[in-house]
Amino acid sequence: MTGAEYLNEDLKRREEKKKTKQDASVKGDKLLTISARIAEHDLASKIQNVLKWLNKSYEVRVVVTGDAAGNKAKQEDIAQRFEASVKDTGKIVQKRLRDNDLRFNITPTGGSTAGKKGLLDVKDATNGLNESQAARGLHTRSCSMA
């Protein structure tokens, strides 16, 4: 085989690999372990992290650990908070109670990236500037003094 043929094969393999990566609906998985005694602000912070991961097409596995039998109500409350918060971007697939741990998986929904706005999506936030100026961060208008 010549060098050109090797190059063509390599390019074909790269394109196939790139296409299969793009076709994959889930990039990977993230594991989040929290205690049932988590503070309210910390729980809100963790929910925000989960929402970011779901928007990036990661599957999230959540483990809510408990110390005693009295924490089961608190664990269920935390699971309900997650379910209510991620109902637009993800879906809770499995919820199971094992030993003192409540475990559930959250998978991203198919249209989770449709409403996501990137940094350079400047159609609404241009303030009268053209798109290239807004993308470069030029947010002031020059007014001529007459």
Coordinates of N, CA and C in Angstrom, one line a residue:
M1 N 0.8 -1.2 0.0 CA 0.0 0.0 0.0 C 0.9 1.2 0.0
T2 N 0.4 2.2 -0.7 CA 1.2 3.5 -0.7 C 0.7 4.4 0.5
G3 N 1.5 5.4 0.6 CA 1.2 6.4 1.7 C -0.2 7.0 1.5
A4 N -0.6 7.3 0.3 CA -1.9 7.9 0.0 C -3.0 7.0 0.4
E5 N -2.8 5.7 0.2 CA -3.9 4.8 0.5 C -4.0 4.6 2.0
Y6 N -2.9 4.6 2.7 CA -3.0 4.6 4.2 C -3.7 5.9 4.7
L7 N -3.3 7.0 4.1 CA -3.9 8.3 4.6 C -5.5 8.2 4.3
N8 N -5.9 7.7 3.2 CA -7.3 7.6 2.9 C -8.0 6.7 3.9
E9 N -7.4 5.6 4.2 CA -8.0 4.7 5.2 C -8.1 5.3 6.6
D10 N -7.1 6.0 6.9 CA -7.1 6.7 8.2 C -8.2 7.8 8.3
L11 N -8.3 8.5 7.2 CA -9.4 9.5 7.2 C -10.8 8.9 7.3
K12 N -11.0 7.8 6.6 CA -12.3 7.1 6.7 C -12.6 6.6 8.1
R13 N -11.5 6.1 8.7 CA -11.7 5.6 10.1 C -12.1 6.7 11.1
R14 N -11.4 7.9 10.9 CA -11.6 9.0 11.7 C -13.1 9.6 11.5
E15 N -13.5 9.6 10.3 CA -14.9 10.1 10.0 C -15.9 9.2 10.6
E16 N -15.7 7.9 10.5 CA -16.6 6.9 11.1 C -16.6 7.0 12.6
K17 N -15.5 7.2 13.2 CA -15.4 7.3 14.7 C -16.1 8.6 15.1
K18 N -15.9 9.7 14.4 CA -16.6 11.0 14.7 C -18.1 10.8 14.6
K19 N -18.5 10.1 13.5 CA -20.0 10.0 13.3 C -20.6 9.2 14.4
T20 N -19.9 8.1 14.9 CA -20.5 7.3 15.9 C -20.5 8.0 17.3
K21 N -19.5 8.9 17.5 CA -19.6 9.7 18.7 C -20.7 10.7 18.7
Q22 N -21.0 11.3 17.5 CA -22.1 12.2 17.4 C -23.4 11.5 17.6
D23 N -23.5 10.3 17.1 CA -24.8 9.6 17.1 C -25.1 9.1 18.5
A24 N -24.1 9.0 19.4 CA -24.3 8.5 20.7 C -25.2 9.5 21.5
S25 N -26.2 9.0 22.1 CA -27.1 9.9 22.8 C -26.6 10.3 24.2
V26 N -25.8 9.4 24.8 CA -25.2 9.6 26.2 C -23.7 9.6 26.1
K27 N -23.1 10.7 26.5 CA -21.6 10.8 26.5 C -21.0 9.8 27.4
G28 N -21.5 9.8 28.6 CA -20.9 9.0 29.7 C -21.8 9.1 30.9
D29 N -21.3 8.8 32.1 CA -22.1 8.9 33.3 C -21.3 9.6 34.4
K30 N -22.1 10.2 35.2 CA -21.5 10.9 36.4 C -22.2 10.3 37.6
L31 N -21.4 10.2 38.7 CA -21.9 9.7 40.0 C -21.9 10.8 41.0
L32 N -23.1 11.0 41.6 CA -23.2 12.0 42.7 C -23.7 11.3 43.9
T33 N -22.9 11.4 45.0 CA -23.2 10.8 46.3 C -23.4 11.9 47.3
I34 N -24.6 11.9 47.9 CA -24.9 13.0 48.8 C -25.6 12.3 50.1
S35 N -25.5 13.0 51.2 CA -26.0 12.5 52.4 C -27.5 13.0 52.5
A36 N -28.2 12.3 53.3 CA -29.6 12.7 53.6 C -29.7 13.9 54.4
R37 N -28.6 14.2 55.1 CA -28.5 15.4 56.0 C -27.9 16.6 55.3
I38 N -28.0 16.7 54.0 CA -27.5 17.8 53.2 C -28.2 19.1 53.4
A39 N -27.5 20.2 53.5 CA -28.1 21.5 53.7 C -28.9 21.9 52.4
E40 N -29.9 22.8 52.6 CA -30.7 23.2 51.6 C -30.0 23.9 50.4
H41 N -29.0 24.8 50.7 CA -28.2 25.5 49.7 C -27.3 24.5 49.0
D42 N -26.8 23.5 49.7 CA -25.9 22.5 49.0 C -26.7 21.6 48.1
L43 N -27.9 21.3 48.5 CA -28.8 20.5 47.6 C -29.1 21.3 46.3
A44 N -29.4 22.6 46.5 CA -29.7 23.4 45.3 C -28.5 23.4 44.4
S45 N -27.3 23.5 45.0 CA -26.1 23.5 44.2 C -25.9 22.2 43.4
K46 N -26.1 21.1 44.1 CA -26.0 19.8 43.5 C -27.0 19.6 42.3
I47 N -28.2 20.1 42.5 CA -29.2 20.0 41.5 C -28.8 20.8 40.3
Q48 N -28.2 22.0 40.5 CA -27.7 22.8 39.3 C -26.6 22.0 38.6
N49 N -25.7 21.3 39.3 CA -24.6 20.5 38.7 C -25.3 19.4 37.9
V50 N -26.3 18.8 38.4 CA -27.0 17.7 37.6 C -27.6 18.2 36.4
L51 N -28.2 19.4 36.5 CA -28.8 20.0 35.3 C -27.8 20.3 34.2
K52 N -26.6 20.8 34.6 CA -25.5 21.1 33.7 C -25.1 19.8 33.0
W53 N -24.9 18.7 33.8 CA -24.5 17.4 33.2 C -25.5 16.9 32.3
L54 N -26.8 17.0 32.6 CA -27.9 16.5 31.7 C -27.9 17.3 30.4
N55 N -27.6 18.6 30.5 CA -27.6 19.4 29.3 C -26.4 19.0 28.4
K56 N -25.3 18.5 29.0 CA -24.2 18.0 28.2 C -24.3 16.6 27.8
S57 N -25.5 16.0 28.0 CA -25.8 14.6 27.6 C -25.1 13.6 28.4
Y58 N -24.9 13.8 29.7 CA -24.4 12.8 30.6 C -25.5 12.1 31.4
E59 N -25.4 10.8 31.6 CA -26.3 10.1 32.5 C -25.8 10.3 33.9
V60 N -26.7 10.6 34.8 CA -26.3 10.9 36.2 C -26.8 9.8 37.1
R61 N -25.9 9.3 38.0 CA -26.3 8.3 39.0 C -26.2 9.0 40.3
V62 N -27.3 9.0 41.0 CA -27.4 9.7 42.3 C -27.6 8.6 43.4
V63 N -26.8 8.8 44.5 CA -26.9 7.9 45.7 C -27.1 8.8 46.9
V64 N -28.2 8.7 47.5 CA -28.5 9.4 48.7 C -28.3 8.5 49.9
T65 N -27.3 8.8 50.7 CA -27.0 7.9 51.8 C -27.7 8.3 53.1
G66 N -28.1 7.3 53.9 CA -28.8 7.6 55.1 C -28.1 6.8 56.2
D67 N -28.3 7.4 57.5 CA -27.6 6.7 58.6 C -28.6 5.7 59.3
A68 N -29.8 6.1 59.5 CA -30.8 5.3 60.2 C -32.1 5.2 59.4
A69 N -33.0 4.5 60.0 CA -34.3 4.3 59.4 C -35.1 5.6 59.3
G70 N -34.8 6.5 60.2 CA -35.6 7.8 60.2 C -35.3 8.7 59.0
N71 N -34.2 8.4 58.3 CA -33.8 9.3 57.1 C -34.5 8.9 55.8
K72 N -35.3 7.8 55.8 CA -36.0 7.4 54.6 C -36.9 8.4 54.1
A73 N -37.6 9.1 54.9 CA -38.5 10.2 54.5 C -37.7 11.4 53.9
K74 N -36.6 11.7 54.5 CA -35.7 12.7 54.0 C -35.1 12.3 52.6
Q75 N -34.7 11.1 52.5 CA -34.2 10.6 51.2 C -35.3 10.7 50.1
E76 N -36.5 10.3 50.4 CA -37.6 10.4 49.4 C -37.8 11.9 49.1
D77 N -37.7 12.8 50.0 CA -37.9 14.2 49.8 C -36.9 14.7 48.8
I78 N -35.6 14.3 49.0 CA -34.5 14.7 48.1 C -34.8 14.1 46.7
A79 N -35.2 12.9 46.6 CA -35.5 12.3 45.3 C -36.6 13.1 44.6
Q80 N -37.6 13.5 45.4 CA -38.7 14.3 44.8 C -38.2 15.6 44.3
R81 N -37.3 16.2 45.0 CA -36.8 17.5 44.6 C -36.0 17.4 43.3
F82 N -35.2 16.3 43.2 CA -34.5 16.1 42.0 C -35.4 15.8 40.8
E83 N -36.5 15.0 41.1 CA -37.4 14.7 40.0 C -38.2 16.0 39.5
A84 N -38.5 16.8 40.4 CA -39.2 18.1 40.0 C -38.3 19.0 39.3
S85 N -37.0 19.0 39.7 CA -36.1 20.0 39.1 C -35.6 19.6 37.7
V86 N -35.5 18.3 37.4 CA -35.0 17.8 36.2 C -36.1 17.3 35.2
K87 N -37.3 17.6 35.5 CA -38.4 17.1 34.6 C -38.3 17.6 33.2
D88 N -37.7 18.7 32.9 CA -37.6 19.2 31.6 C -36.4 18.7 30.8
T89 N -35.3 18.4 31.6 CA -34.1 18.0 30.9 C -33.7 16.5 31.1
G90 N -34.3 15.9 32.0 CA -34.0 14.5 32.2 C -35.2 13.7 32.7
K91 N -34.9 12.4 32.9 CA -36.0 11.5 33.4 C -35.4 10.5 34.4
I92 N -36.0 10.3 35.5 CA -35.6 9.4 36.5 C -36.0 8.0 36.0
V93 N -35.0 7.1 35.8 CA -35.3 5.8 35.3 C -35.5 4.7 36.3
Q94 N -34.6 4.6 37.3 CA -34.7 3.6 38.3 C -34.6 4.3 39.6
K95 N -35.4 3.9 40.6 CA -35.3 4.3 41.9 C -35.4 3.1 42.8
R96 N -34.4 2.9 43.6 CA -34.4 1.7 44.5 C -33.8 2.0 45.8
L97 N -34.2 1.3 46.8 CA -33.7 1.5 48.2 C -33.0 0.2 48.5
R98 N -31.7 0.4 48.9 CA -30.8 -0.7 49.2 C -30.0 -0.4 50.4
D99 N -30.1 -1.3 51.4 CA -29.5 -1.0 52.7 C -30.0 0.3 53.2
N100 N -29.1 1.3 53.4 CA -29.6 2.6 53.9 C -29.4 3.6 52.8
D101 N -29.3 3.2 51.5 CA -29.0 4.1 50.4 C -30.2 4.1 49.5
L102 N -30.6 5.3 49.0 CA -31.6 5.4 47.9 C -30.8 5.8 46.7
R103 N -31.0 4.9 45.6 CA -30.2 5.1 44.4 C -31.2 5.3 43.2
F104 N -30.8 6.3 42.3 CA -31.6 6.4 41.1 C -30.8 7.0 40.0
N105 N -31.2 6.7 38.8 CA -30.5 7.2 37.6 C -31.3 8.2 36.9
I106 N -30.6 9.2 36.4 CA -31.3 10.2 35.6 C -30.7 10.3 34.2
T107 N -31.5 10.0 33.2 CA -31.0 10.0 31.8 C -31.5 11.3 31.1
P108 N -30.6 11.9 30.3 CA -31.0 13.1 29.6 C -32.1 12.8 28.5
T109 N -33.0 13.7 28.4 CA -34.0 13.5 27.3 C -33.4 13.9 26.0
G110 N -34.1 13.5 24.9 CA -33.5 13.7 23.6 C -33.4 15.2 23.2
G111 N -34.3 16.0 23.6 CA -34.3 17.4 23.2 C -33.7 18.3 24.2
S112 N -32.8 17.9 25.1 CA -32.3 18.7 26.1 C -31.4 19.8 25.6
T113 N -30.7 19.6 24.5 CA -29.8 20.6 24.0 C -30.5 21.6 23.1
A114 N -31.8 21.4 22.8 CA -32.4 22.3 21.8 C -32.7 23.7 22.4
G115 N -33.0 23.8 23.7 CA -33.2 25.0 24.3 C -31.9 25.7 24.9
K116 N -30.8 25.0 24.8 CA -29.6 25.5 25.4 C -29.0 26.6 24.5
K117 N -28.6 27.7 25.1 CA -28.0 28.8 24.4 C -26.5 28.8 24.5
G118 N -25.8 28.9 23.5 CA -24.3 28.9 23.6 C -23.8 30.3 23.8
L119 N -22.5 30.5 24.0 CA -22.0 31.8 24.2 C -22.0 32.7 23.0
L120 N -21.9 32.1 21.8 CA -21.9 32.9 20.6 C -23.3 33.0 19.9
D121 N -24.3 32.6 20.6 CA -25.7 32.8 20.0 C -26.1 34.1 20.4
V122 N -26.0 35.1 19.5 CA -26.1 36.5 19.8 C -27.3 37.1 19.1
K123 N -28.3 36.4 18.7 CA -29.4 36.9 17.9 C -30.3 37.9 18.8
D124 N -30.5 37.5 20.0 CA -31.4 38.3 20.9 C -30.6 39.4 21.7
A125 N -29.3 39.1 21.9 CA -28.6 40.0 22.8 C -27.6 40.9 22.1
T126 N -27.9 41.3 20.9 CA -26.9 42.1 20.1 C -27.0 43.6 20.4
N127 N -28.1 44.1 21.0 CA -28.2 45.5 21.3 C -28.0 46.4 20.1
G128 N -28.5 46.0 19.0 CA -28.3 46.8 17.8 C -27.0 46.6 17.0
L129 N -26.2 45.8 17.5 CA -24.9 45.6 16.8 C -25.0 44.5 15.9
N130 N -24.1 44.4 14.9 CA -24.1 43.2 14.0 C -23.5 42.1 14.8
E131 N -23.7 40.9 14.2 CA -23.3 39.7 15.0 C -21.8 39.6 15.3
S132 N -21.0 40.0 14.3 CA -19.6 39.9 14.5 C -19.1 40.8 15.7
Q133 N -19.7 42.0 15.7 CA -19.3 42.9 16.8 C -19.8 42.4 18.2
A134 N -21.0 41.8 18.2 CA -21.5 41.3 19.5 C -20.7 40.1 19.9
A135 N -20.3 39.3 18.9 CA -19.5 38.1 19.3 C -18.1 38.4 19.8
R136 N -17.6 39.6 19.4 CA -16.3 40.0 19.9 C -16.4 40.7 21.2
G137 N -17.6 41.1 21.6 CA -17.7 41.7 22.9 C -17.8 43.2 22.8
L138 N -18.0 43.8 21.6 CA -18.2 45.2 21.5 C -19.6 45.6 21.8
H139 N -19.9 46.0 23.0 CA -21.3 46.2 23.4 C -21.6 47.7 23.4
T140 N -20.8 48.6 23.0 CA -21.1 50.0 23.0 C -21.3 50.5 21.6
R141 N -22.2 51.4 21.5 CA -22.4 52.1 20.2 C -21.6 53.3 20.1
S142 N -21.1 53.6 19.0 CA -20.4 54.9 18.8 C -21.3 55.9 18.2
C143 N -21.5 57.0 18.9 CA -22.5 58.0 18.5 C -21.6 59.2 18.0
S144 N -22.0 59.7 16.9 CA -21.3 60.9 16.4 C -21.9 62.1 17.0
M145 N -21.0 63.0 17.4 CA -21.4 64.3 18.0 C -21.5 65.3 16.9
A146 N -22.7 65.9 16.8 CA -22.9 66.9 15.7 C -23.0 68.3 16.2

